[in-house]
Coordinates of C-alpha atoms in Angstrom, one line a residue:
Chain A
M1 CA 18.4 -18.5 2.2
T2 CA 17.0 -17.4 0.3
A3 CA 18.4 -14.8 -1.2
I4 CA 15.7 -11.4 -2.2
T5 CA 16.9 -7.8 -4.5
K6 CA 15.8 -5.7 -4.0
I7 CA 13.7 -3.3 -6.8
T8 CA 12.9 -0.3 -5.4
S9 CA 12.7 2.4 -2.2
N10 CA 11.3 5.3 -1.0
K11 CA 11.3 7.7 1.8
I12 CA 7.4 8.0 3.5
F13 CA 6.4 9.5 6.5
G14 CA 9.2 9.3 8.2
G15 CA 10.2 5.3 6.6
T16 CA 10.4 3.2 4.0
Q17 CA 8.6 1.5 1.1
K18 CA 9.9 -1.2 -0.3
V19 CA 9.7 -3.7 -3.4
F20 CA 11.9 -6.7 -3.5
A21 CA 11.9 -9.5 -5.5
H22 CA 13.1 -13.3 -5.0
D23 CA 12.4 -16.6 -6.3
S24 CA 9.7 -18.7 -5.2
K25 CA 10.1 -22.2 -4.8
E26 CA 6.8 -23.0 -3.3
L27 CA 5.3 -21.1 -6.9
G28 CA 8.4 -21.7 -8.8
C29 CA 8.3 -18.3 -10.3
S30 CA 10.3 -15.5 -9.6
M31 CA 7.9 -13.3 -7.1
R32 CA 7.5 -9.7 -5.9
F33 CA 6.4 -8.4 -2.3
A34 CA 6.3 -5.0 -0.7
I35 CA 7.3 -3.7 2.1
F36 CA 7.0 -1.1 4.6
I37 CA 10.0 -1.2 7.3
P38 CA 8.2 2.6 10.1
P39 CA 10.0 4.7 11.6
Q40 CA 10.0 2.5 14.8
C41 CA 12.4 0.3 13.1
D42 CA 16.1 2.2 14.2
Q43 CA 15.2 1.1 17.4
G44 CA 14.1 -2.6 16.5
K45 CA 12.0 -5.3 15.9
A46 CA 8.5 -4.9 15.1
P47 CA 5.5 -6.9 14.6
V48 CA 3.8 -7.2 11.0
I49 CA 0.9 -7.2 9.1
Y50 CA 0.3 -9.2 6.6
W51 CA -2.3 -7.9 3.7
L52 CA -2.9 -9.4 0.4
S53 CA -5.0 -7.9 -2.0
G54 CA -7.9 -8.2 -4.6
L55 CA -8.6 -9.6 -8.5
E56 CA -6.0 -7.6 -10.8
C57 CA -4.2 -6.4 -8.3
T58 CA 0.0 -6.7 -7.7
E59 CA 2.1 -5.3 -4.5
A60 CA 1.3 -2.1 -5.7
N61 CA -1.6 -1.7 -5.3
C62 CA -1.7 -1.0 -1.1
I63 CA 1.3 0.7 -1.0
Q64 CA 0.6 3.6 -3.7
K65 CA -3.4 3.9 -3.0
S66 CA -4.1 3.3 0.8
G67 CA -2.4 5.9 2.4
I68 CA -1.5 2.6 4.7
Q69 CA 2.3 3.9 5.2
R70 CA 0.8 6.6 7.7
H71 CA -1.3 4.7 10.1
A72 CA 2.0 2.0 10.2
A73 CA 4.3 4.3 11.2
E74 CA 2.5 6.0 13.5
H75 CA 1.8 2.4 15.0
G76 CA 5.4 1.5 14.8
V77 CA 4.2 -2.2 12.6
I78 CA 6.3 -3.4 9.3
I79 CA 3.7 -3.9 6.7
V80 CA 3.9 -6.5 3.4
C81 CA 2.2 -7.4 0.4
P82 CA 2.5 -9.8 -1.6
D83 CA 1.6 -9.8 -4.9
T84 CA -1.2 -12.3 -5.3
S85 CA -0.6 -15.2 -8.0
P86 CA 1.9 -16.1 -9.3
R87 CA 3.7 -14.9 -12.7
G88 CA 4.5 -15.1 -16.1
L89 CA 4.0 -19.3 -15.8
N90 CA 2.9 -18.9 -19.3
L91 CA 0.5 -21.6 -19.1
P92 CA -2.5 -22.9 -21.1
G93 CA -5.0 -20.4 -20.0
E94 CA -3.1 -18.0 -17.6
K95 CA -3.1 -14.8 -18.3
D96 CA -7.2 -15.4 -20.5
S97 CA -9.5 -14.0 -17.5
W98 CA -9.3 -10.8 -15.4
D99 CA -10.3 -13.1 -12.6
F100 CA -8.7 -16.2 -12.7
G101 CA -4.7 -17.4 -13.3
E102 CA -2.4 -14.1 -13.1
G103 CA -3.5 -11.6 -10.2
A104 CA -6.7 -14.5 -8.7
G105 CA -4.3 -17.4 -7.5
F106 CA -7.7 -16.5 -4.7
Y107 CA -4.8 -17.4 -2.4
L108 CA -5.8 -21.5 -2.1
D109 CA -3.0 -24.2 -3.1
A110 CA -4.5 -25.8 -6.5
T111 CA -5.2 -29.7 -6.9
E112 CA -5.9 -29.7 -10.7
A113 CA -3.5 -29.3 -13.6
P114 CA -1.5 -27.2 -14.8
W115 CA -2.4 -25.3 -11.3
N116 CA -0.9 -27.8 -8.8
K117 CA 3.0 -27.2 -9.6
N118 CA 1.8 -23.2 -8.8
Y119 CA -0.9 -21.8 -7.9
R120 CA 0.2 -22.5 -4.5
M121 CA -0.4 -18.7 -3.0
Y122 CA -1.8 -20.8 0.7
S123 CA 1.0 -22.4 1.5
Y124 CA 3.7 -19.5 -0.4
V125 CA 1.4 -16.0 2.4
T126 CA 0.9 -18.8 5.0
S127 CA 4.8 -19.9 5.5
E128 CA 6.9 -19.2 2.5
L129 CA 6.6 -15.7 2.6
I130 CA 7.1 -15.1 6.5
D131 CA 9.9 -17.6 6.7
V132 CA 11.7 -14.7 4.2
V133 CA 10.3 -11.7 6.3
N134 CA 11.2 -13.7 9.3
A135 CA 14.9 -13.9 7.9
N136 CA 15.2 -10.4 6.1
F137 CA 13.4 -7.7 8.0
P138 CA 13.3 -7.0 11.8
V139 CA 10.5 -8.4 12.9
I140 CA 9.6 -9.7 16.4
P141 CA 8.8 -13.7 14.9
G142 CA 5.5 -15.1 15.0
K143 CA 4.3 -11.0 15.9
Q144 CA 1.6 -11.0 12.6
S145 CA -1.8 -10.1 11.8
I146 CA -3.0 -10.8 8.8
M147 CA -5.8 -8.4 6.2
G148 CA -6.9 -7.8 3.1
H149 CA -9.7 -6.4 -0.2
S150 CA -11.5 -8.3 -2.1
M151 CA -10.4 -11.7 -3.5
G152 CA -8.2 -11.2 -0.4
G153 CA -10.4 -10.6 2.3
H154 CA -11.0 -14.4 1.6
G155 CA -7.6 -15.2 0.9
A156 CA -6.7 -13.2 5.1
L157 CA -10.3 -14.3 6.3
V158 CA -9.2 -18.7 5.2
C159 CA -5.5 -18.0 6.3
A160 CA -6.2 -17.3 9.7
L161 CA -8.5 -19.9 9.7
K162 CA -6.7 -22.9 8.9
N163 CA -4.6 -21.3 10.9
P164 CA -5.7 -20.2 14.6
T165 CA -2.7 -19.8 16.0
L166 CA -0.5 -18.8 13.5
Y167 CA -1.6 -14.8 13.6
K168 CA -3.0 -12.4 16.4
S169 CA -5.2 -10.8 14.7
V170 CA -7.4 -10.7 11.0
S171 CA -9.6 -8.6 8.8
A172 CA -11.1 -8.0 6.1
F173 CA -12.3 -5.7 3.2
A174 CA -15.2 -6.8 1.5
P175 CA -14.4 -10.3 1.6
I176 CA -15.8 -12.7 -0.8
C177 CA -17.3 -14.3 2.6
N178 CA -18.4 -17.0 1.2
P179 CA -16.5 -18.4 -2.4
S180 CA -18.7 -21.6 -3.7
Q181 CA -21.3 -19.3 -3.5
G182 CA -20.6 -16.6 -6.1
A183 CA -19.9 -16.3 -9.6
W184 CA -16.3 -15.6 -8.9
G185 CA -15.5 -17.4 -6.1
K186 CA -17.2 -20.6 -8.1
K187 CA -15.2 -20.4 -11.0
A188 CA -12.1 -20.2 -9.2
L189 CA -12.5 -23.2 -7.0
E190 CA -14.0 -25.0 -9.6
G191 CA -10.6 -23.7 -12.0
Y192 CA -7.8 -24.7 -9.3
L193 CA -9.9 -27.3 -7.1
G194 CA -12.6 -29.4 -9.4
P195 CA -15.6 -29.4 -9.3
Q196 CA -17.3 -29.1 -5.8
S197 CA -18.7 -32.4 -5.8
K198 CA -14.3 -33.1 -5.4
G199 CA -15.7 -32.1 -1.7
L200 CA -12.4 -30.0 -2.1
W201 CA -14.0 -26.3 -1.8
S202 CA -15.5 -26.2 2.0
Q203 CA -11.8 -26.7 2.8
W204 CA -11.0 -22.4 1.1
D205 CA -14.2 -20.9 1.7
A206 CA -14.1 -19.0 5.2
T207 CA -18.7 -19.4 6.1
E208 CA -17.6 -22.9 5.3
L209 CA -14.4 -22.9 7.4
V210 CA -16.4 -21.3 10.6
K211 CA -18.8 -23.7 10.4
S212 CA -16.4 -26.5 10.5
F213 CA -13.6 -24.2 13.2
K214 CA -12.7 -26.0 16.0
G215 CA -10.5 -24.2 18.7
D216 CA -10.5 -20.7 20.9
P217 CA -12.9 -18.7 19.1
M218 CA -12.1 -16.3 16.9
E219 CA -12.7 -12.7 16.2
L220 CA -13.8 -12.1 12.3
F221 CA -13.1 -8.1 11.2
I222 CA -15.4 -8.0 8.6
D223 CA -16.0 -3.8 6.7
Q224 CA -17.9 -3.5 4.1
G225 CA -19.2 -0.4 2.3
T226 CA -23.7 -0.6 1.9
A227 CA -22.7 0.8 -1.8
D228 CA -20.4 -1.7 -3.4
Q229 CA -20.8 -3.6 -6.7
F230 CA -20.6 -6.5 -6.4
L231 CA -22.5 -7.5 -2.9
S232 CA -23.7 -10.1 -4.7
Q233 CA -19.5 -12.2 -5.5
L234 CA -19.4 -11.5 -1.7
L235 CA -21.8 -12.4 0.7
P236 CA -21.4 -11.3 3.5
E237 CA -24.2 -12.0 4.8
N238 CA -23.5 -15.9 5.1
L239 CA -20.9 -15.5 7.1
I240 CA -22.0 -13.0 9.3
N241 CA -25.0 -15.5 9.8
T242 CA -22.8 -18.4 10.0
C243 CA -20.8 -17.1 12.8
K244 CA -23.7 -15.9 14.5
D245 CA -25.0 -19.5 14.3
T246 CA -21.6 -20.7 15.9
Q247 CA -20.8 -17.9 18.3
M248 CA -18.0 -17.0 16.1
P249 CA -17.2 -13.2 17.4
T250 CA -17.4 -10.9 15.2
I251 CA -16.7 -6.8 14.7
L252 CA -19.1 -6.4 11.6
K253 CA -18.6 -2.4 10.0
M254 CA -20.7 -1.5 7.6
R255 CA -20.2 1.8 5.7
E256 CA -23.0 3.9 4.6
G257 CA -22.3 4.7 0.8
Y258 CA -18.6 3.6 0.4
D259 CA -18.0 1.4 -2.6
H260 CA -15.9 -2.3 -3.5
S261 CA -12.6 1.2 -3.8
Y262 CA -9.2 1.7 -3.1
Y263 CA -10.8 5.3 -1.7
Y264 CA -13.5 3.2 0.5
I265 CA -10.2 1.5 1.9
A266 CA -8.1 4.5 2.6
T267 CA -10.5 6.3 4.4
F268 CA -10.8 3.0 6.4
I269 CA -6.9 1.0 6.4
G270 CA -6.5 3.2 10.1
E271 CA -9.6 1.4 12.3
H272 CA -7.7 -1.4 10.7
V273 CA -3.9 -0.5 11.8
A274 CA -5.2 0.1 15.0
Y275 CA -7.1 -2.5 15.5
H276 CA -4.2 -5.1 14.0
A277 CA -2.2 -3.1 16.3
Q278 CA -4.2 -2.9 20.0
H279 CA -3.5 -6.8 19.1
L280 CA -0.1 -7.0 18.7
C281 CA 1.6 -4.9 20.5
N282 CA 0.1 -6.2 24.0
Chain B
M1 CA -22.8 27.1 -20.0
T2 CA -19.9 24.2 -20.2
A3 CA -21.9 21.3 -19.7
I4 CA -20.0 18.7 -18.1
T5 CA -20.2 14.5 -17.8
K6 CA -20.1 12.6 -14.7
I7 CA -17.3 10.0 -15.4
T8 CA -17.0 8.2 -12.0
S9 CA -17.7 8.7 -8.2
N10 CA -16.2 7.5 -4.7
K11 CA -17.2 7.9 -1.6
I12 CA -13.9 8.3 0.2
F13 CA -13.2 9.9 3.5
G14 CA -17.1 11.7 4.6
G15 CA -17.1 13.5 0.9
T16 CA -16.8 13.2 -2.6
Q17 CA -14.0 12.5 -5.5
K18 CA -15.9 12.7 -8.7
V19 CA -14.2 13.2 -11.9
F20 CA -15.3 14.9 -15.0
A21 CA -15.3 15.6 -18.9
H22 CA -16.3 18.5 -20.5
D23 CA -16.0 20.2 -24.0
S24 CA -12.8 22.7 -23.5
K25 CA -13.0 25.7 -26.5
E26 CA -9.6 27.1 -25.4
L27 CA -7.8 23.6 -25.9
G28 CA -10.4 22.5 -28.6
C29 CA -10.6 18.9 -26.6
S30 CA -12.6 16.8 -23.8
M31 CA -10.6 17.3 -20.9
R32 CA -11.2 15.3 -17.3
F33 CA -11.0 16.9 -15.2
A34 CA -11.2 15.4 -11.8
I35 CA -13.1 16.8 -8.1
F36 CA -13.0 16.0 -4.8
I37 CA -16.3 18.0 -2.7
P38 CA -15.6 17.4 1.3
P39 CA -18.7 16.2 3.2
Q40 CA -18.5 20.4 4.6
C41 CA -20.1 21.4 1.3
D42 CA -23.4 19.3 2.3
Q43 CA -24.2 22.2 4.7
G44 CA -22.4 25.0 2.0
K45 CA -19.5 26.5 0.1
A46 CA -16.6 26.1 0.5
P47 CA -13.3 27.8 -1.1
V48 CA -11.2 24.7 -4.0
I49 CA -7.6 24.1 -4.1
Y50 CA -6.3 23.3 -7.5
W51 CA -3.9 21.9 -7.9
L52 CA -1.7 20.1 -11.0
S53 CA 0.0 17.9 -12.0
G54 CA 3.5 16.1 -13.2
L55 CA 5.1 15.0 -16.2
E56 CA 3.3 12.2 -17.9
C57 CA 0.7 12.3 -14.9
T58 CA -3.5 12.7 -15.8
E59 CA -6.2 14.6 -13.3
A60 CA -5.9 10.4 -11.7
N61 CA -1.9 10.8 -10.1
C62 CA -3.0 13.3 -7.0
I63 CA -6.6 11.4 -6.4
Q64 CA -5.1 8.3 -6.3
K65 CA -2.1 8.8 -4.4
S66 CA -1.2 11.5 -2.1
G67 CA -4.5 10.8 0.6
I68 CA -5.3 14.3 -0.5
Q69 CA -8.7 13.5 0.6
R70 CA -8.1 12.8 4.3
H71 CA -6.9 16.3 5.2
A72 CA -9.8 18.5 2.1
A73 CA -12.3 16.9 4.2
E74 CA -10.8 17.7 7.5
H75 CA -10.5 21.3 6.1
G76 CA -12.9 22.0 4.2
V77 CA -11.8 22.7 0.7
I78 CA -12.8 21.2 -2.5
I79 CA -9.6 19.1 -4.8
V80 CA -9.8 20.0 -8.5
C81 CA -7.2 18.3 -10.6
P82 CA -7.4 19.2 -14.0
D83 CA -5.5 17.0 -16.4
T84 CA -1.7 17.8 -17.7
S85 CA -2.2 18.8 -21.3
P86 CA -5.2 18.1 -24.5
R87 CA -5.6 14.7 -25.3
G88 CA -6.0 13.4 -28.7
L89 CA -5.7 15.7 -31.5
N90 CA -2.6 13.8 -32.8
L91 CA -1.1 16.9 -33.5
P92 CA 2.0 15.6 -35.6
G93 CA 5.2 14.6 -32.8
E94 CA 2.0 14.4 -30.2
K95 CA 3.0 11.2 -28.7
D96 CA 6.8 10.9 -29.3
S97 CA 8.5 12.3 -26.0
W98 CA 7.2 11.6 -22.7
D99 CA 8.0 14.7 -21.3
F100 CA 6.4 16.7 -24.8
G101 CA 2.9 17.0 -25.7
E102 CA 0.7 14.7 -24.0
G103 CA 0.9 14.8 -21.0
A104 CA 3.9 17.7 -20.5
G105 CA 1.5 20.7 -21.1
F106 CA 3.5 22.4 -18.9
Y107 CA 0.4 25.1 -18.1
L108 CA 1.9 27.9 -20.9
D109 CA -0.2 29.3 -24.1
A110 CA 2.4 27.9 -26.8
T111 CA 2.5 30.6 -30.0
E112 CA 4.4 28.1 -31.6
A113 CA 2.9 26.1 -34.8
P114 CA 1.3 22.8 -34.6
W115 CA 0.7 23.7 -30.3
N116 CA -0.5 27.4 -30.6
K117 CA -4.1 26.6 -31.3
N118 CA -4.6 24.2 -28.7
Y119 CA -1.7 24.0 -26.2
R120 CA -2.8 26.5 -23.9
M121 CA -2.7 25.3 -20.5
Y122 CA -2.1 27.8 -18.3
S123 CA -5.1 29.5 -20.0
Y124 CA -6.8 27.0 -19.2
V125 CA -6.4 26.8 -15.5
T126 CA -6.3 30.2 -15.2
S127 CA -10.0 31.1 -17.1
E128 CA -11.6 28.0 -18.4
L129 CA -11.6 25.5 -15.7
I130 CA -12.0 27.8 -12.7
D131 CA -15.7 28.9 -14.8
V132 CA -16.5 25.6 -15.4
V133 CA -15.8 25.3 -11.7
N134 CA -17.4 27.8 -9.7
A135 CA -20.5 27.5 -12.3
N136 CA -21.5 23.9 -11.9
F137 CA -19.8 22.3 -7.5
P138 CA -20.7 24.6 -5.0
V139 CA -17.5 26.8 -4.1
I140 CA -16.6 30.3 -3.9
P141 CA -16.4 32.2 -5.9
G142 CA -12.8 34.2 -5.6
K143 CA -12.2 31.2 -2.8
Q144 CA -9.0 29.6 -4.3
S145 CA -5.7 28.3 -3.9
I146 CA -2.9 26.6 -6.5
M147 CA -0.3 23.9 -5.9
G148 CA 1.5 21.2 -7.9
H149 CA 4.2 18.7 -8.5
S150 CA 7.7 19.4 -10.7
M151 CA 5.9 20.5 -13.8
G152 CA 2.8 21.0 -12.0
G153 CA 4.8 23.3 -9.3
H154 CA 6.3 25.5 -11.6
G155 CA 2.1 26.0 -13.2
A156 CA 1.4 27.2 -9.4
L157 CA 3.6 29.1 -9.7
V158 CA 3.3 30.7 -13.0
C159 CA -0.2 30.3 -12.4
A160 CA 0.0 33.1 -9.2
L161 CA 2.8 34.9 -9.8
K162 CA 1.2 35.9 -13.6
N163 CA -1.9 36.5 -12.0
P164 CA -1.2 37.9 -8.3
T165 CA -4.9 38.3 -6.6
L166 CA -6.2 35.6 -8.6
Y167 CA -5.2 33.0 -5.8
K168 CA -5.4 33.3 -2.2
S169 CA -1.7 31.8 -1.8
V170 CA 0.7 29.4 -3.2
S171 CA 2.8 26.0 -2.8
A172 CA 4.9 23.3 -4.9
F173 CA 6.2 20.3 -3.9
A174 CA 9.6 20.1 -6.2
P175 CA 8.7 22.4 -8.7
I176 CA 10.6 23.0 -11.8
C177 CA 11.5 26.7 -10.9
N178 CA 14.3 28.0 -13.4
P179 CA 12.6 26.0 -16.8
S180 CA 15.1 28.3 -18.5
Q181 CA 17.8 26.6 -16.9
G182 CA 17.2 23.0 -17.0
A183 CA 16.7 20.1 -20.0
W184 CA 12.9 19.8 -19.6
G185 CA 13.0 23.3 -19.5
K186 CA 14.9 23.5 -22.6
K187 CA 12.8 21.5 -24.1
A188 CA 9.5 22.2 -23.4
L189 CA 10.0 26.2 -23.5
E190 CA 11.9 26.1 -27.4
G191 CA 8.8 24.0 -28.2
Y192 CA 6.3 26.0 -27.1
L193 CA 7.6 29.2 -27.8
G194 CA 10.2 29.6 -29.7
P195 CA 14.0 29.4 -29.5
Q196 CA 15.3 31.2 -25.8
S197 CA 15.7 34.1 -29.1
K198 CA 12.6 35.5 -29.5
G199 CA 13.0 36.8 -25.7
L200 CA 9.6 34.8 -24.9
W201 CA 10.3 32.2 -22.1
S202 CA 11.1 34.0 -19.0
Q203 CA 7.2 34.7 -18.9
W204 CA 7.1 31.7 -18.0
D205 CA 9.8 30.9 -15.7
A206 CA 9.0 31.1 -12.0
T207 CA 12.7 32.5 -11.5
E208 CA 12.2 35.5 -14.3
L209 CA 8.6 36.0 -13.0
V210 CA 10.1 36.9 -9.7
K211 CA 12.8 39.3 -11.2
S212 CA 10.3 41.2 -12.8
F213 CA 7.5 40.8 -10.5
K214 CA 5.3 44.4 -9.2
G215 CA 3.3 44.2 -6.9
D216 CA 2.6 43.1 -3.4
P217 CA 4.5 40.3 -2.3
M218 CA 3.9 36.7 -2.4
E219 CA 4.7 34.4 -0.9
L220 CA 6.3 30.9 -2.6
F221 CA 6.2 27.8 -0.3
I222 CA 8.8 25.4 -1.8
D223 CA 8.8 22.1 -1.1
Q224 CA 11.4 20.5 -1.7
G225 CA 13.3 16.5 -0.8
T226 CA 16.9 16.4 -0.6
A227 CA 16.8 13.2 -2.5
D228 CA 15.2 14.2 -5.1
Q229 CA 17.0 12.3 -8.1
F230 CA 15.4 14.9 -10.5
L231 CA 17.4 18.3 -8.5
S232 CA 19.0 19.4 -11.9
Q233 CA 15.5 20.2 -13.6
L234 CA 14.0 21.9 -9.9
L235 CA 17.2 24.4 -9.8
P236 CA 15.5 25.5 -6.6
E237 CA 18.4 27.1 -4.6
N238 CA 18.1 29.7 -8.5
L239 CA 14.6 30.5 -7.4
I240 CA 15.6 30.7 -3.8
N241 CA 18.7 32.9 -4.3
T242 CA 16.3 34.9 -6.6
C243 CA 13.5 35.8 -4.3
K244 CA 16.4 36.5 -1.5
D245 CA 18.0 38.7 -4.1
T246 CA 14.2 40.7 -4.6
Q247 CA 13.0 40.5 -0.6
M248 CA 10.0 37.6 -1.7
P249 CA 9.0 36.5 0.9
T250 CA 9.8 32.2 0.7
I251 CA 9.1 29.3 3.3
L252 CA 11.3 26.4 1.9
K253 CA 10.9 22.8 3.4
M254 CA 13.9 20.3 2.1
R255 CA 13.2 17.3 3.6
E256 CA 15.8 15.1 4.4
G257 CA 16.0 11.3 2.5
Y258 CA 12.8 12.2 0.0
D259 CA 12.3 11.8 -3.4
H260 CA 9.9 12.8 -6.7
S261 CA 8.1 10.3 -5.9
Y262 CA 4.2 10.6 -4.5
Y263 CA 5.6 8.9 -1.5
Y264 CA 7.0 11.7 -0.4
I265 CA 3.8 14.1 -1.6
A266 CA 2.3 12.1 0.6
T267 CA 3.8 12.6 3.0
F268 CA 4.0 16.4 3.2
I269 CA 0.9 16.9 1.0
G270 CA -1.6 17.2 5.0
E271 CA 1.0 20.5 5.3
H272 CA 0.3 22.6 2.1
V273 CA -4.0 21.5 2.6
A274 CA -4.0 23.0 6.6
Y275 CA -1.5 25.8 4.6
H276 CA -3.9 26.8 2.2
A277 CA -6.7 26.7 4.2
Q278 CA -5.7 29.1 6.6
H279 CA -5.7 31.3 4.2
L280 CA -8.4 30.6 2.3
C281 CA -10.7 30.3 5.1
N282 CA -9.6 33.1 6.7

C-alpha cells in the first residue's frame, strides 16, 4: 500500500479538510491531494466526489475558494482534489508556459517524449489515486463521481466518457469541451500527443468521445457562465450539439452574467454536490 | 469626492464582488478595498458590514476564502474589506517583518516616526473609508457594523469601543484581545506607539478600553476556536474576564476543535453576518 504523508489538517463545517503527499508510481514524483472527510464518517463510510482543477491550479484552489465543504458536509460525501500535473520533474520546458507542463497536465496520458514517462494524469486520476483513496480513507468502494472546472471539466468528462461504469455521475464547470478546436487544447494535445495527424487527439476530446461513444447513454451535466471570458477556448456548443445529434442526455445550465472564476463556481457548486450525492446515495 | 478605480468585478451569489483602488489622504498611498454589492441593491440601498483582516492579509483573503458573499446576499448587506496596512511607501524596515509594517497596520494611528505620517489605519477605517464607501455605493449612511479576524478582530473591537455610536454591532473571530500582553501586540504597539511607559498602549487595547469604557454597554461578540494555535497571542480570557468585571455584555462562542484559519471562519461567518444583519436591519 502506498504510504501517504499528512501535510495539513483543519476542521471545517464539522468535518476535516486534509492535504496529503504520496509518491506516485504513475507520475514518478511526489504528488499532493486534498481530501475533505465529512462529519458523517465518524459513523461509517461515505461516497466520494473527485474534483479536477483547471490550468495553473493545485490541490488547494477548490478547498480554499469554492466553499465545497459546506455542501459535502450537508450531503455526507468525501471530496478528493488532486493536483493538476506532475511536479518537480525538471523536464525541459516544463515551466515555460502557464498552459502546458506543470499545472497543465490536461488529465491525459502523454505519448510524446519527454512527457510520456510522467505526464499520465489520466491513469493517475482514474486508477492510482482511487486505489490510494480507497486504501486509506473510509470510502465506499465504487461509489464515486467526478467533476471539474475548465481543464478539469475536460478531465472529468474524458475520464467518465472513457470509463462509462467507473463513475456514478459527471459534471463540469466551464469545461474545455472540444480541445481539438481551441488554442489551449491544441497546444496541449500537440505537445503531449504529437500532431493531429497521428490520430490520437480524438481519444482525449469530450466532443469526439461522445461521437464514438458506445453503451448506455451517460448524462453529462454542463455548467457555463454566459460572461465567461474564455468561451472561445471552451466551445460548449460543440459538445451540446454533438450530444443532441447522438442522443446523449445533457443537463446544460447557462448562468447569466457569471465568468470563469471561483466566484462563479462557489455560487453553484452546491447544486453539483447535490446532483452527485443523489446519484451516489441512491 | 475621492476618485475610485475599478480593478475587478465578478458576479457571485447574484451580487457583484468588486475591488477598487483609491488614493488615501489618511495613508498617503494608493489603497485597495473589496466591496460586495448584494442583489438587493438593484432595488435600493443596503447596510454595510466592514471586515478587517489579519496579519499578512490583503483585501483579497476574506472575499476569496470565507464564503461571506453567500450570507451577505441572503441578508441583503454590503461587505467592505479594506487592506491591512498602507502599501508601497518604502519606509525603512517596512517589509522586514511579517508581523509589523506592510500587512500589519494593526488598525491604529501610529505616533512614532517614521510610521506616524502614514500608518493611520484607524482613522482610515473609521472615517476616510466610510466616506469613500458612502459617496460611491448604495449604502444607507450610518447603518454599518464591523467585524474582523485576529489582528482585524482587535481592529474591529478597538474601532467600536472607541466609537460607541459609530457601529450598530461588532464581532470578532479569534481577536487579539489584549495586545499589551502578547508578543505580536507588544511588538506592534512598541513600534508604532513607542514604549509602554509613554502611556499610549491602553488606547489601542480592547481589554484596556473595556476597563475605561464610559457610556451605554456595548455587546461584544467574540468567536474563538479551541484548537487555535495562537491562543497565547490572543488572550480572549483577559477580555472576557474584564467584561465580566465591568458588566460589559458579551457573546462568547468557543468552537471545539477549530483553529485560526479561514476554514474556521468559513464555518461560522454566516452566524456573524446574521447577527450583524439583525442589528442593521431592525
